[in-house]
């Protein structure tokens, strides 16, 4: 695939314009996205990806358009794992709803920069870091246990263990100050919890990218396809986050669903680490299709059980 420097520059410029416009809209009217808005944004970004696929096919060849579509669907599926970890992160940090749009967009900018660096390194080098998934998988299992343990608690910034760890190194306030990352108090420059959240999301992005970049290299060896498929998948995923987050406020059994999903992702990453680190042991891996099916199934059970519980509660209130 012969991609000129001009096409690279135009593509990156388009992504920059879309991200800047999105941030300007979010900053001009900070608010909690409704389910209808989330669905509209998802349709918008999926349409952009479809238009881009047609352009790629027209300009470079339809086989590359097929590679882009395959890579886009793969990255979107793999990135669903990120979505639930982000949901736990933003909830555990008690991030105000109106700031979540900006945080996730900045998280996407960080993810794109990190993933571009990994794409330059290539899949072969990335796979040498597979052992890190032992740590990440174990951390997700611990996180799942914490979600279950504190399922009835109202989260606060002070409760978050990562926040407490960072405050030992960086002077930090416990209160959010709008969309600012740093504030001055008593002549001292202090980080806000928002800064810690961005650090957490950036680290999570990097760890998940170590898993997803080699996966798409199995479909195509073209860096241009790998990068654009990642970019479009991340942009659409952010809107999916708000759709599920909006539904989450109505789901009484969401903590139990999240416990299962995070535990499943943790086991999946441990198996992946074992498969890559000890090839002679022939450790099985969980395919992407199975992983997506389990997550969607767990969500469906959570939604159905929550709706049934809400109906029983309303029926009981009417009888009284």
PDB file of C-alpha atoms in Angstrom:
ATOM      1  CA  UNK A   1       0.000   0.000   0.000  1.00  0.00           C
ATOM      2  CA  UNK A   2       1.575   3.240  -1.158  1.00  0.00           C
ATOM      3  CA  UNK A   3       0.494   6.000   1.234  1.00  0.00           C
ATOM      4  CA  UNK A   4       1.986   9.386   0.483  1.00  0.00           C
ATOM      5  CA  UNK A   5       3.076  11.816   3.162  1.00  0.00           C
ATOM      6  CA  UNK A   6       0.303  14.109   1.964  1.00  0.00           C
ATOM      7  CA  UNK A   7      -2.385  11.478   2.627  1.00  0.00           C
ATOM      8  CA  UNK A   8      -0.947  10.843   6.105  1.00  0.00           C
ATOM      9  CA  UNK A   9      -1.015  14.573   6.858  1.00  0.00           C
ATOM     10  CA  UNK A  10      -4.567  15.022   5.549  1.00  0.00           C
ATOM     11  CA  UNK A  11      -5.794  12.028   7.573  1.00  0.00           C
ATOM     12  CA  UNK A  12      -4.160  13.220  10.798  1.00  0.00           C
ATOM     13  CA  UNK A  13      -5.485  16.752  10.142  1.00  0.00           C
ATOM     14  CA  UNK A  14      -9.049  15.393   9.797  1.00  0.00           C
ATOM     15  CA  UNK A  15      -8.770  13.556  13.112  1.00  0.00           C
ATOM     16  CA  UNK A  16      -7.367  16.675  14.795  1.00  0.00           C
ATOM     17  CA  UNK A  17     -10.243  18.815  13.464  1.00  0.00           C
ATOM     18  CA  UNK A  18     -12.880  16.284  14.609  1.00  0.00           C
ATOM     19  CA  UNK A  19     -11.338  16.018  18.094  1.00  0.00           C
ATOM     20  CA  UNK A  20     -10.943  19.806  18.485  1.00  0.00           C
ATOM     21  CA  UNK A  21     -14.547  20.430  17.375  1.00  0.00           C
ATOM     22  CA  UNK A  22     -15.765  17.752  19.772  1.00  0.00           C
ATOM     23  CA  UNK A  23     -13.815  19.316  22.649  1.00  0.00           C
ATOM     24  CA  UNK A  24     -15.098  22.810  21.787  1.00  0.00           C
ATOM     25  CA  UNK A  25     -18.680  21.547  21.796  1.00  0.00           C
ATOM     26  CA  UNK A  26     -18.117  19.809  25.137  1.00  0.00           C
ATOM     27  CA  UNK A  27     -16.485  22.896  26.700  1.00  0.00           C
ATOM     28  CA  UNK A  28     -19.115  25.307  25.368  1.00  0.00           C
ATOM     29  CA  UNK A  29     -22.033  23.344  26.814  1.00  0.00           C
ATOM     30  CA  UNK A  30     -20.870  20.894  29.513  1.00  0.00           C
ATOM     31  CA  UNK A  31     -23.752  18.540  30.271  1.00  0.00           C
ATOM     32  CA  UNK A  32     -24.657  14.915  30.784  1.00  0.00           C
ATOM     33  CA  UNK A  33     -25.181  13.276  27.385  1.00  0.00           C
ATOM     34  CA  UNK A  34     -28.623  11.739  27.018  1.00  0.00           C
ATOM     35  CA  UNK A  35     -29.101   8.268  25.561  1.00  0.00           C
ATOM     36  CA  UNK A  36     -30.522   9.830  22.381  1.00  0.00           C
ATOM     37  CA  UNK A  37     -27.469  12.095  21.994  1.00  0.00           C
ATOM     38  CA  UNK A  38     -25.132   9.140  22.547  1.00  0.00           C
ATOM     39  CA  UNK A  39     -26.877   7.078  19.860  1.00  0.00           C
ATOM     40  CA  UNK A  40     -26.701  10.051  17.440  1.00  0.00           C
ATOM     41  CA  UNK A  41     -22.951  10.471  18.027  1.00  0.00           C
ATOM     42  CA  UNK A  42     -22.356   6.718  17.581  1.00  0.00           C
ATOM     43  CA  UNK A  43     -24.222   6.830  14.251  1.00  0.00           C
ATOM     44  CA  UNK A  44     -22.138   9.872  13.229  1.00  0.00           C
ATOM     45  CA  UNK A  45     -18.770   8.202  13.932  1.00  0.00           C
ATOM     46  CA  UNK A  46     -19.804   4.880  12.358  1.00  0.00           C
ATOM     47  CA  UNK A  47     -20.883   6.829   9.254  1.00  0.00           C
ATOM     48  CA  UNK A  48     -17.509   8.600   9.172  1.00  0.00           C
ATOM     49  CA  UNK A  49     -15.745   5.218   9.338  1.00  0.00           C
ATOM     50  CA  UNK A  50     -17.916   3.883   6.499  1.00  0.00           C
ATOM     51  CA  UNK A  51     -17.179   6.944   4.322  1.00  0.00           C
ATOM     52  CA  UNK A  52     -13.467   6.587   5.084  1.00  0.00           C
ATOM     53  CA  UNK A  53     -13.539   2.909   4.068  1.00  0.00           C
ATOM     54  CA  UNK A  54     -15.044   3.876   0.700  1.00  0.00           C
ATOM     55  CA  UNK A  55     -12.378   6.571   0.213  1.00  0.00           C
ATOM     56  CA  UNK A  56      -9.595   4.117   1.090  1.00  0.00           C
ATOM     57  CA  UNK A  57     -10.966   1.634  -1.446  1.00  0.00           C
ATOM     58  CA  UNK A  58     -11.328   4.282  -4.143  1.00  0.00           C
ATOM     59  CA  UNK A  59      -7.865   5.824  -3.612  1.00  0.00           C
ATOM     60  CA  UNK A  60      -5.702   2.794  -2.797  1.00  0.00           C
ATOM     61  CA  UNK A  61      -7.598  -0.388  -3.706  1.00  0.00           C
ATOM     62  CA  UNK A  62     -10.656  -2.226  -2.380  1.00  0.00           C
ATOM     63  CA  UNK A  63      -8.576  -4.929  -0.688  1.00  0.00           C
ATOM     64  CA  UNK A  64      -7.324  -2.215   1.683  1.00  0.00           C
ATOM     65  CA  UNK A  65     -10.874  -1.071   2.332  1.00  0.00           C
ATOM     66  CA  UNK A  66     -11.683  -4.643   3.390  1.00  0.00           C
ATOM     67  CA  UNK A  67      -8.637  -4.671   5.673  1.00  0.00           C
ATOM     68  CA  UNK A  68      -9.768  -1.384   7.217  1.00  0.00           C
ATOM     69  CA  UNK A  69     -13.300  -2.683   7.900  1.00  0.00           C
ATOM     70  CA  UNK A  70     -11.929  -5.889   9.415  1.00  0.00           C
ATOM     71  CA  UNK A  71      -9.437  -3.944  11.518  1.00  0.00           C
ATOM     72  CA  UNK A  72     -12.077  -1.426  12.619  1.00  0.00           C
ATOM     73  CA  UNK A  73     -14.490  -4.143  13.764  1.00  0.00           C
ATOM     74  CA  UNK A  74     -11.673  -6.024  15.542  1.00  0.00           C
ATOM     75  CA  UNK A  75     -10.404  -2.934  17.356  1.00  0.00           C
ATOM     76  CA  UNK A  76     -13.925  -1.876  18.308  1.00  0.00           C
ATOM     77  CA  UNK A  77     -14.600  -5.332  19.734  1.00  0.00           C
ATOM     78  CA  UNK A  78     -11.310  -5.444  21.643  1.00  0.00           C
ATOM     79  CA  UNK A  79     -11.828  -1.903  22.924  1.00  0.00           C
ATOM     80  CA  UNK A  80     -15.071  -2.898  24.650  1.00  0.00           C
ATOM     81  CA  UNK A  81     -12.779  -4.136  27.443  1.00  0.00           C
ATOM     82  CA  UNK A  82     -11.495  -0.562  27.842  1.00  0.00           C
ATOM     83  CA  UNK A  83     -15.033   0.715  28.139  1.00  0.00           C
ATOM     84  CA  UNK A  84     -15.855  -1.200  31.305  1.00  0.00           C
ATOM     85  CA  UNK A  85     -12.506  -0.410  32.936  1.00  0.00           C
ATOM     86  CA  UNK A  86     -13.099   3.291  32.149  1.00  0.00           C
ATOM     87  CA  UNK A  87     -16.580   3.049  33.677  1.00  0.00           C
ATOM     88  CA  UNK A  88     -15.109   1.675  36.908  1.00  0.00           C
ATOM     89  CA  UNK A  89     -12.318   4.290  36.904  1.00  0.00           C
ATOM     90  CA  UNK A  90     -14.638   7.272  36.442  1.00  0.00           C
ATOM     91  CA  UNK A  91     -17.087   5.904  39.014  1.00  0.00           C
ATOM     92  CA  UNK A  92     -14.433   5.132  41.619  1.00  0.00           C
ATOM     93  CA  UNK A  93     -12.961   8.624  41.214  1.00  0.00           C
ATOM     94  CA  UNK A  94     -16.457  10.118  41.576  1.00  0.00           C
ATOM     95  CA  UNK A  95     -15.901  12.168  38.405  1.00  0.00           C
ATOM     96  CA  UNK A  96     -18.756  14.646  37.865  1.00  0.00           C
ATOM     97  CA  UNK A  97     -20.970  13.603  34.946  1.00  0.00           C
ATOM     98  CA  UNK A  98     -20.485  16.877  33.062  1.00  0.00           C
ATOM     99  CA  UNK A  99     -16.672  16.385  32.980  1.00  0.00           C
ATOM    100  CA  UNK A 100     -16.672  12.833  31.640  1.00  0.00           C
ATOM    101  CA  UNK A 101     -17.028  13.882  27.992  1.00  0.00           C
ATOM    102  CA  UNK A 102     -13.855  15.988  28.164  1.00  0.00           C
ATOM    103  CA  UNK A 103     -11.904  13.363  30.117  1.00  0.00           C
ATOM    104  CA  UNK A 104     -12.694  10.597  27.655  1.00  0.00           C
ATOM    105  CA  UNK A 105     -11.828  12.762  24.651  1.00  0.00           C
ATOM    106  CA  UNK A 106      -8.469  13.666  26.221  1.00  0.00           C
ATOM    107  CA  UNK A 107      -8.026   9.979  26.991  1.00  0.00           C
ATOM    108  CA  UNK A 108      -8.559   9.238  23.301  1.00  0.00           C
ATOM    109  CA  UNK A 109      -5.939  11.818  22.305  1.00  0.00           C
ATOM    110  CA  UNK A 110      -3.470  10.145  24.686  1.00  0.00           C
ATOM    111  CA  UNK A 111      -4.457   6.710  23.335  1.00  0.00           C
ATOM    112  CA  UNK A 112      -3.903   7.793  19.723  1.00  0.00           C
ATOM    113  CA  UNK A 113      -0.444   9.169  20.522  1.00  0.00           C
ATOM    114  CA  UNK A 114       0.531   6.042  22.461  1.00  0.00           C
ATOM    115  CA  UNK A 115      -0.852   3.680  19.815  1.00  0.00           C
ATOM    116  CA  UNK A 116       0.884   5.574  17.016  1.00  0.00           C
ATOM    117  CA  UNK A 117       4.163   5.016  18.880  1.00  0.00           C
ATOM    118  CA  UNK A 118       3.388   1.322  19.256  1.00  0.00           C
ATOM    119  CA  UNK A 119       2.474   1.055  15.574  1.00  0.00           C
ATOM    120  CA  UNK A 120       5.874   2.513  14.698  1.00  0.00           C
ATOM    121  CA  UNK A 121       7.539  -0.056  16.983  1.00  0.00           C
ATOM    122  CA  UNK A 122       5.632  -2.895  15.335  1.00  0.00           C
ATOM    123  CA  UNK A 123       3.869  -5.986  16.593  1.00  0.00           C
ATOM    124  CA  UNK A 124       7.021  -8.073  17.054  1.00  0.00           C
ATOM    125  CA  UNK A 125       8.479  -5.696  19.666  1.00  0.00           C
ATOM    126  CA  UNK A 126       5.122  -5.203  21.400  1.00  0.00           C
ATOM    127  CA  UNK A 127       4.734  -8.954  21.935  1.00  0.00           C
ATOM    128  CA  UNK A 128       7.896  -8.950  24.075  1.00  0.00           C
ATOM    129  CA  UNK A 129       5.917  -7.063  26.729  1.00  0.00           C
ATOM    130  CA  UNK A 130       3.184  -9.718  26.959  1.00  0.00           C
ATOM    131  CA  UNK A 131       4.245 -10.720  30.490  1.00  0.00           C
ATOM    132  CA  UNK A 132       2.876  -7.385  31.771  1.00  0.00           C
ATOM    133  CA  UNK A 133      -0.624  -8.829  31.298  1.00  0.00           C
ATOM    134  CA  UNK A 134      -0.051 -11.107  34.285  1.00  0.00           C
ATOM    135  CA  UNK A 135       0.020  -7.977  36.445  1.00  0.00           C
ATOM    136  CA  UNK A 136      -2.829  -6.240  34.605  1.00  0.00           C
ATOM    137  CA  UNK A 137      -5.035  -9.339  34.670  1.00  0.00           C
ATOM    138  CA  UNK A 138      -4.454  -9.811  38.403  1.00  0.00           C
ATOM    139  CA  UNK A 139      -5.222  -6.121  38.967  1.00  0.00           C
ATOM    140  CA  UNK A 140      -8.543  -6.439  37.143  1.00  0.00           C
ATOM    141  CA  UNK A 141      -9.478  -9.478  39.259  1.00  0.00           C
ATOM    142  CA  UNK A 142      -8.715  -7.418  42.379  1.00  0.00           C
ATOM    143  CA  UNK A 143     -10.754  -4.513  40.943  1.00  0.00           C
ATOM    144  CA  UNK A 144     -13.689  -6.860  40.308  1.00  0.00           C
ATOM    145  CA  UNK A 145     -13.551  -7.970  43.948  1.00  0.00           C
ATOM    146  CA  UNK A 146     -13.502  -4.330  45.098  1.00  0.00           C
ATOM    147  CA  UNK A 147     -16.504  -3.446  42.900  1.00  0.00           C
ATOM    148  CA  UNK A 148     -18.462  -6.303  44.471  1.00  0.00           C
ATOM    149  CA  UNK A 149     -17.302  -5.447  47.983  1.00  0.00           C
ATOM    150  CA  UNK A 150     -18.311  -1.771  47.693  1.00  0.00           C
ATOM    151  CA  UNK A 151     -21.358  -2.327  45.444  1.00  0.00           C
ATOM    152  CA  UNK A 152     -23.652  -0.460  47.846  1.00  0.00           C
ATOM    153  CA  UNK A 153     -21.261   2.383  48.695  1.00  0.00           C
ATOM    154  CA  UNK A 154     -21.352   5.912  47.297  1.00  0.00           C
ATOM    155  CA  UNK A 155     -17.873   6.399  45.738  1.00  0.00           C
ATOM    156  CA  UNK A 156     -15.652   9.296  46.831  1.00  0.00           C
ATOM    157  CA  UNK A 157     -12.253  10.443  45.593  1.00  0.00           C
ATOM    158  CA  UNK A 158     -10.652   9.749  48.991  1.00  0.00           C
ATOM    159  CA  UNK A 159     -11.610   6.052  48.813  1.00  0.00           C
ATOM    160  CA  UNK A 160      -9.711   5.472  45.569  1.00  0.00           C
ATOM    161  CA  UNK A 161      -6.410   3.618  46.255  1.00  0.00           C
ATOM    162  CA  UNK A 162      -4.725   5.036  43.139  1.00  0.00           C
ATOM    163  CA  UNK A 163      -5.593   8.573  44.266  1.00  0.00           C
ATOM    164  CA  UNK A 164      -4.101   7.895  47.699  1.00  0.00           C
ATOM    165  CA  UNK A 165      -0.930   6.497  46.093  1.00  0.00           C
ATOM    166  CA  UNK A 166      -0.473   9.500  43.780  1.00  0.00           C
ATOM    167  CA  UNK A 167      -1.001  12.004  46.610  1.00  0.00           C
ATOM    168  CA  UNK A 168       2.075  10.568  48.340  1.00  0.00           C
ATOM    169  CA  UNK A 169       4.161  11.731  45.364  1.00  0.00           C
ATOM    170  CA  UNK A 170       2.236  14.696  43.914  1.00  0.00           C
ATOM    171  CA  UNK A 171       0.483  17.309  46.100  1.00  0.00           C
ATOM    172  CA  UNK A 172      -3.195  16.885  45.180  1.00  0.00           C
ATOM    173  CA  UNK A 173      -6.534  18.359  46.205  1.00  0.00           C
ATOM    174  CA  UNK A 174      -9.543  16.166  46.942  1.00  0.00           C
ATOM    175  CA  UNK A 175     -11.990  18.504  45.211  1.00  0.00           C
ATOM    176  CA  UNK A 176     -12.540  18.888  41.485  1.00  0.00           C
ATOM    177  CA  UNK A 177     -12.114  22.393  40.101  1.00  0.00           C
ATOM    178  CA  UNK A 178     -14.086  22.363  36.870  1.00  0.00           C
ATOM    179  CA  UNK A 179     -11.991  21.064  33.986  1.00  0.00           C
ATOM    180  CA  UNK A 180      -8.675  22.261  35.455  1.00  0.00           C
ATOM    181  CA  UNK A 181      -5.825  19.833  36.094  1.00  0.00           C
ATOM    182  CA  UNK A 182      -3.935  22.122  38.495  1.00  0.00           C
ATOM    183  CA  UNK A 183      -4.952  24.841  40.965  1.00  0.00           C
ATOM    184  CA  UNK A 184      -3.118  27.218  43.257  1.00  0.00           C
ATOM    185  CA  UNK A 185      -3.867  27.086  46.975  1.00  0.00           C
ATOM    186  CA  UNK A 186      -1.893  29.082  49.498  1.00  0.00           C
ATOM    187  CA  UNK A 187       0.759  29.838  46.904  1.00  0.00           C
ATOM    188  CA  UNK A 188       1.277  26.144  46.111  1.00  0.00           C
ATOM    189  CA  UNK A 189       0.495  24.475  42.802  1.00  0.00           C
ATOM    190  CA  UNK A 190      -1.670  21.390  43.406  1.00  0.00           C
ATOM    191  CA  UNK A 191      -2.957  18.731  41.020  1.00  0.00           C
ATOM    192  CA  UNK A 192      -6.705  18.076  40.960  1.00  0.00           C
ATOM    193  CA  UNK A 193      -8.265  14.578  40.892  1.00  0.00           C
ATOM    194  CA  UNK A 194      -8.861  15.187  37.182  1.00  0.00           C
ATOM    195  CA  UNK A 195      -5.099  14.973  36.588  1.00  0.00           C
ATOM    196  CA  UNK A 196      -4.935  11.623  38.406  1.00  0.00           C
ATOM    197  CA  UNK A 197      -7.870  10.296  36.356  1.00  0.00           C
ATOM    198  CA  UNK A 198      -6.091  11.204  33.092  1.00  0.00           C
ATOM    199  CA  UNK A 199      -2.967   9.398  34.336  1.00  0.00           C
ATOM    200  CA  UNK A 200      -5.057   6.306  35.106  1.00  0.00           C
ATOM    201  CA  UNK A 201      -6.830   6.360  31.743  1.00  0.00           C
ATOM    202  CA  UNK A 202      -3.566   6.899  29.844  1.00  0.00           C
ATOM    203  CA  UNK A 203      -1.939   3.941  31.623  1.00  0.00           C
ATOM    204  CA  UNK A 204      -4.972   1.751  30.941  1.00  0.00           C
ATOM    205  CA  UNK A 205      -4.927   2.772  27.266  1.00  0.00           C
ATOM    206  CA  UNK A 206      -1.272   1.796  26.952  1.00  0.00           C
ATOM    207  CA  UNK A 207      -1.795  -1.629  28.518  1.00  0.00           C
ATOM    208  CA  UNK A 208      -4.803  -2.436  26.346  1.00  0.00           C
ATOM    209  CA  UNK A 209      -2.960  -1.198  23.243  1.00  0.00           C
ATOM    210  CA  UNK A 210      -0.247  -3.797  23.895  1.00  0.00           C
ATOM    211  CA  UNK A 211      -2.987  -6.365  23.332  1.00  0.00           C
ATOM    212  CA  UNK A 212      -4.971  -4.803  20.486  1.00  0.00           C
ATOM    213  CA  UNK A 213      -2.160  -3.610  18.167  1.00  0.00           C
ATOM    214  CA  UNK A 214      -0.725  -7.123  17.565  1.00  0.00           C
ATOM    215  CA  UNK A 215      -4.286  -8.380  16.957  1.00  0.00           C
ATOM    216  CA  UNK A 216      -4.882  -6.011  14.045  1.00  0.00           C
ATOM    217  CA  UNK A 217      -1.408  -6.704  12.657  1.00  0.00           C
ATOM    218  CA  UNK A 218      -2.749 -10.223  12.165  1.00  0.00           C
ATOM    219  CA  UNK A 219      -5.197  -8.770   9.629  1.00  0.00           C
ATOM    220  CA  UNK A 220      -3.003  -6.214   7.891  1.00  0.00           C
ATOM    221  CA  UNK A 221       0.623  -5.109   7.880  1.00  0.00           C
ATOM    222  CA  UNK A 222      -0.182  -1.588   6.679  1.00  0.00           C
ATOM    223  CA  UNK A 223       0.562   1.024   9.411  1.00  0.00           C
ATOM    224  CA  UNK A 224      -1.917   3.442   7.806  1.00  0.00           C
ATOM    225  CA  UNK A 225      -4.772   0.918   8.125  1.00  0.00           C
ATOM    226  CA  UNK A 226      -3.739  -0.023  11.671  1.00  0.00           C
ATOM    227  CA  UNK A 227      -3.693   3.603  12.839  1.00  0.00           C
ATOM    228  CA  UNK A 228      -6.930   4.741  11.182  1.00  0.00           C
ATOM    229  CA  UNK A 229      -8.851   1.634  12.310  1.00  0.00           C
ATOM    230  CA  UNK A 230      -7.708   2.306  15.889  1.00  0.00           C
ATOM    231  CA  UNK A 231      -8.621   5.983  15.665  1.00  0.00           C
ATOM    232  CA  UNK A 232     -12.154   5.412  14.365  1.00  0.00           C
ATOM    233  CA  UNK A 233     -12.778   2.585  16.854  1.00  0.00           C
ATOM    234  CA  UNK A 234     -11.712   4.779  19.798  1.00  0.00           C
ATOM    235  CA  UNK A 235     -13.847   7.724  18.677  1.00  0.00           C
ATOM    236  CA  UNK A 236     -16.965   5.575  18.389  1.00  0.00           C
ATOM    237  CA  UNK A 237     -16.253   3.728  21.633  1.00  0.00           C
ATOM    238  CA  UNK A 238     -16.381   6.925  23.665  1.00  0.00           C
ATOM    239  CA  UNK A 239     -19.976   7.491  22.622  1.00  0.00           C
ATOM    240  CA  UNK A 240     -20.811   3.872  23.417  1.00  0.00           C
ATOM    241  CA  UNK A 241     -19.468   4.567  26.906  1.00  0.00           C
ATOM    242  CA  UNK A 242     -22.031   7.313  27.418  1.00  0.00           C
ATOM    243  CA  UNK A 243     -24.812   5.119  26.095  1.00  0.00           C
ATOM    244  CA  UNK A 244     -23.998   2.369  28.600  1.00  0.00           C
ATOM    245  CA  UNK A 245     -23.290   4.920  31.328  1.00  0.00           C
ATOM    246  CA  UNK A 246     -26.733   6.437  30.741  1.00  0.00           C
ATOM    247  CA  UNK A 247     -28.359   3.026  30.965  1.00  0.00           C
ATOM    248  CA  UNK A 248     -26.253   2.222  34.046  1.00  0.00           C
ATOM    249  CA  UNK A 249     -28.150   4.773  36.127  1.00  0.00           C
ATOM    250  CA  UNK A 250     -31.243   2.617  35.642  1.00  0.00           C
ATOM    251  CA  UNK A 251     -29.563  -0.750  36.310  1.00  0.00           C
ATOM    252  CA  UNK A 252     -29.709  -1.813  39.953  1.00  0.00           C
ATOM    253  CA  UNK A 253     -27.630  -4.931  39.256  1.00  0.00           C
ATOM    254  CA  UNK A 254     -24.855  -3.124  37.341  1.00  0.00           C
ATOM    255  CA  UNK A 255     -22.232  -3.618  40.130  1.00  0.00           C
ATOM    256  CA  UNK A 256     -22.794  -7.394  39.917  1.00  0.00           C
ATOM    257  CA  UNK A 257     -22.604  -7.279  36.113  1.00  0.00           C
ATOM    258  CA  UNK A 258     -19.395  -5.225  36.265  1.00  0.00           C
ATOM    259  CA  UNK A 259     -17.909  -7.635  38.786  1.00  0.00           C
ATOM    260  CA  UNK A 260     -18.430 -10.521  36.374  1.00  0.00           C
ATOM    261  CA  UNK A 261     -17.243  -8.589  33.293  1.00  0.00           C
ATOM    262  CA  UNK A 262     -14.075  -7.257  34.934  1.00  0.00           C
ATOM    263  CA  UNK A 263     -13.308 -10.698  36.366  1.00  0.00           C
ATOM    264  CA  UNK A 264     -13.792 -12.249  32.932  1.00  0.00           C
ATOM    265  CA  UNK A 265     -11.490  -9.668  31.296  1.00  0.00           C
ATOM    266  CA  UNK A 266      -8.893 -10.314  34.024  1.00  0.00           C
ATOM    267  CA  UNK A 267      -8.963 -14.073  33.355  1.00  0.00           C
ATOM    268  CA  UNK A 268      -8.796 -13.410  29.606  1.00  0.00           C
ATOM    269  CA  UNK A 269      -5.653 -11.275  30.030  1.00  0.00           C
ATOM    270  CA  UNK A 270      -4.006 -13.853  32.308  1.00  0.00           C
ATOM    271  CA  UNK A 271      -4.620 -16.558  29.692  1.00  0.00           C
ATOM    272  CA  UNK A 272      -3.258 -14.250  26.971  1.00  0.00           C
ATOM    273  CA  UNK A 273      -0.115 -13.585  29.034  1.00  0.00           C
ATOM    274  CA  UNK A 274       0.370 -17.305  29.611  1.00  0.00           C
ATOM    275  CA  UNK A 275      -0.167 -18.077  25.917  1.00  0.00           C
ATOM    276  CA  UNK A 276       2.444 -15.518  24.798  1.00  0.00           C
ATOM    277  CA  UNK A 277       4.972 -16.030  27.611  1.00  0.00           C
ATOM    278  CA  UNK A 278       4.916 -19.844  27.736  1.00  0.00           C
ATOM    279  CA  UNK A 279       4.161 -21.020  24.157  1.00  0.00           C
ATOM    280  CA  UNK A 280       5.324 -24.555  24.937  1.00  0.00           C
ATOM    281  CA  UNK A 281       2.581 -24.884  27.570  1.00  0.00           C
ATOM    282  CA  UNK A 282      -0.114 -24.278  24.913  1.00  0.00           C
ATOM    283  CA  UNK A 283      -2.208 -22.102  27.231  1.00  0.00           C
ATOM    284  CA  UNK A 284      -5.615 -21.556  25.573  1.00  0.00           C
ATOM    285  CA  UNK A 285      -6.777 -18.048  24.642  1.00  0.00           C
ATOM    286  CA  UNK A 286     -10.301 -16.666  24.574  1.00  0.00           C
ATOM    287  CA  UNK A 287     -11.196 -15.589  20.993  1.00  0.00           C
ATOM    288  CA  UNK A 288     -12.427 -12.047  20.394  1.00  0.00           C
ATOM    289  CA  UNK A 289     -15.838 -13.292  19.231  1.00  0.00           C
ATOM    290  CA  UNK A 290     -16.314 -15.350  22.405  1.00  0.00           C
ATOM    291  CA  UNK A 291     -15.136 -12.456  24.568  1.00  0.00           C
ATOM    292  CA  UNK A 292     -17.565 -10.031  22.936  1.00  0.00           C
ATOM    293  CA  UNK A 293     -20.384 -12.576  23.225  1.00  0.00           C
ATOM    294  CA  UNK A 294     -19.745 -13.103  26.945  1.00  0.00           C
ATOM    295  CA  UNK A 295     -19.674  -9.349  27.631  1.00  0.00           C
ATOM    296  CA  UNK A 296     -22.844  -8.685  25.607  1.00  0.00           C
ATOM    297  CA  UNK A 297     -24.533 -11.659  27.289  1.00  0.00           C
ATOM    298  CA  UNK A 298     -23.568 -10.447  30.762  1.00  0.00           C
ATOM    299  CA  UNK A 299     -24.899  -6.988  29.925  1.00  0.00           C
ATOM    300  CA  UNK A 300     -28.149  -8.446  28.621  1.00  0.00           C
ATOM    301  CA  UNK A 301     -28.664 -10.478  31.808  1.00  0.00           C
ATOM    302  CA  UNK A 302     -27.861  -7.391  33.917  1.00  0.00           C
ATOM    303  CA  UNK A 303     -30.369  -5.248  31.995  1.00  0.00           C
ATOM    304  CA  UNK A 304     -33.150  -7.853  32.055  1.00  0.00           C
ATOM    305  CA  UNK A 305     -32.681  -8.640  35.762  1.00  0.00           C
ATOM    306  CA  UNK A 306     -32.588  -4.917  36.645  1.00  0.00           C
ATOM    307  CA  UNK A 307     -35.757  -4.170  34.665  1.00  0.00           C
ATOM    308  CA  UNK A 308     -37.540  -7.102  36.294  1.00  0.00           C
ATOM    309  CA  UNK A 309     -36.450  -5.898  39.741  1.00  0.00           C
ATOM    310  CA  UNK A 310     -37.684  -2.367  39.001  1.00  0.00           C
ATOM    311  CA  UNK A 311     -41.077  -3.707  37.876  1.00  0.00           C
ATOM    312  CA  UNK A 312     -41.466  -5.776  41.047  1.00  0.00           C
ATOM    313  CA  UNK A 313     -40.568  -2.758  43.187  1.00  0.00           C
ATOM    314  CA  UNK A 314     -43.091  -0.548  41.383  1.00  0.00           C
ATOM    315  CA  UNK A 315     -45.764  -3.266  41.695  1.00  0.00           C
ATOM    316  CA  UNK A 316     -45.046  -3.571  45.413  1.00  0.00           C
ATOM    317  CA  UNK A 317     -45.304   0.190  45.909  1.00  0.00           C
ATOM    318  CA  UNK A 318     -48.694   0.267  44.119  1.00  0.00           C
ATOM    319  CA  UNK A 319     -50.056  -2.538  46.321  1.00  0.00           C
ATOM    320  CA  UNK A 320     -49.070  -0.588  49.436  1.00  0.00           C
TER     321      UNK A 320
END
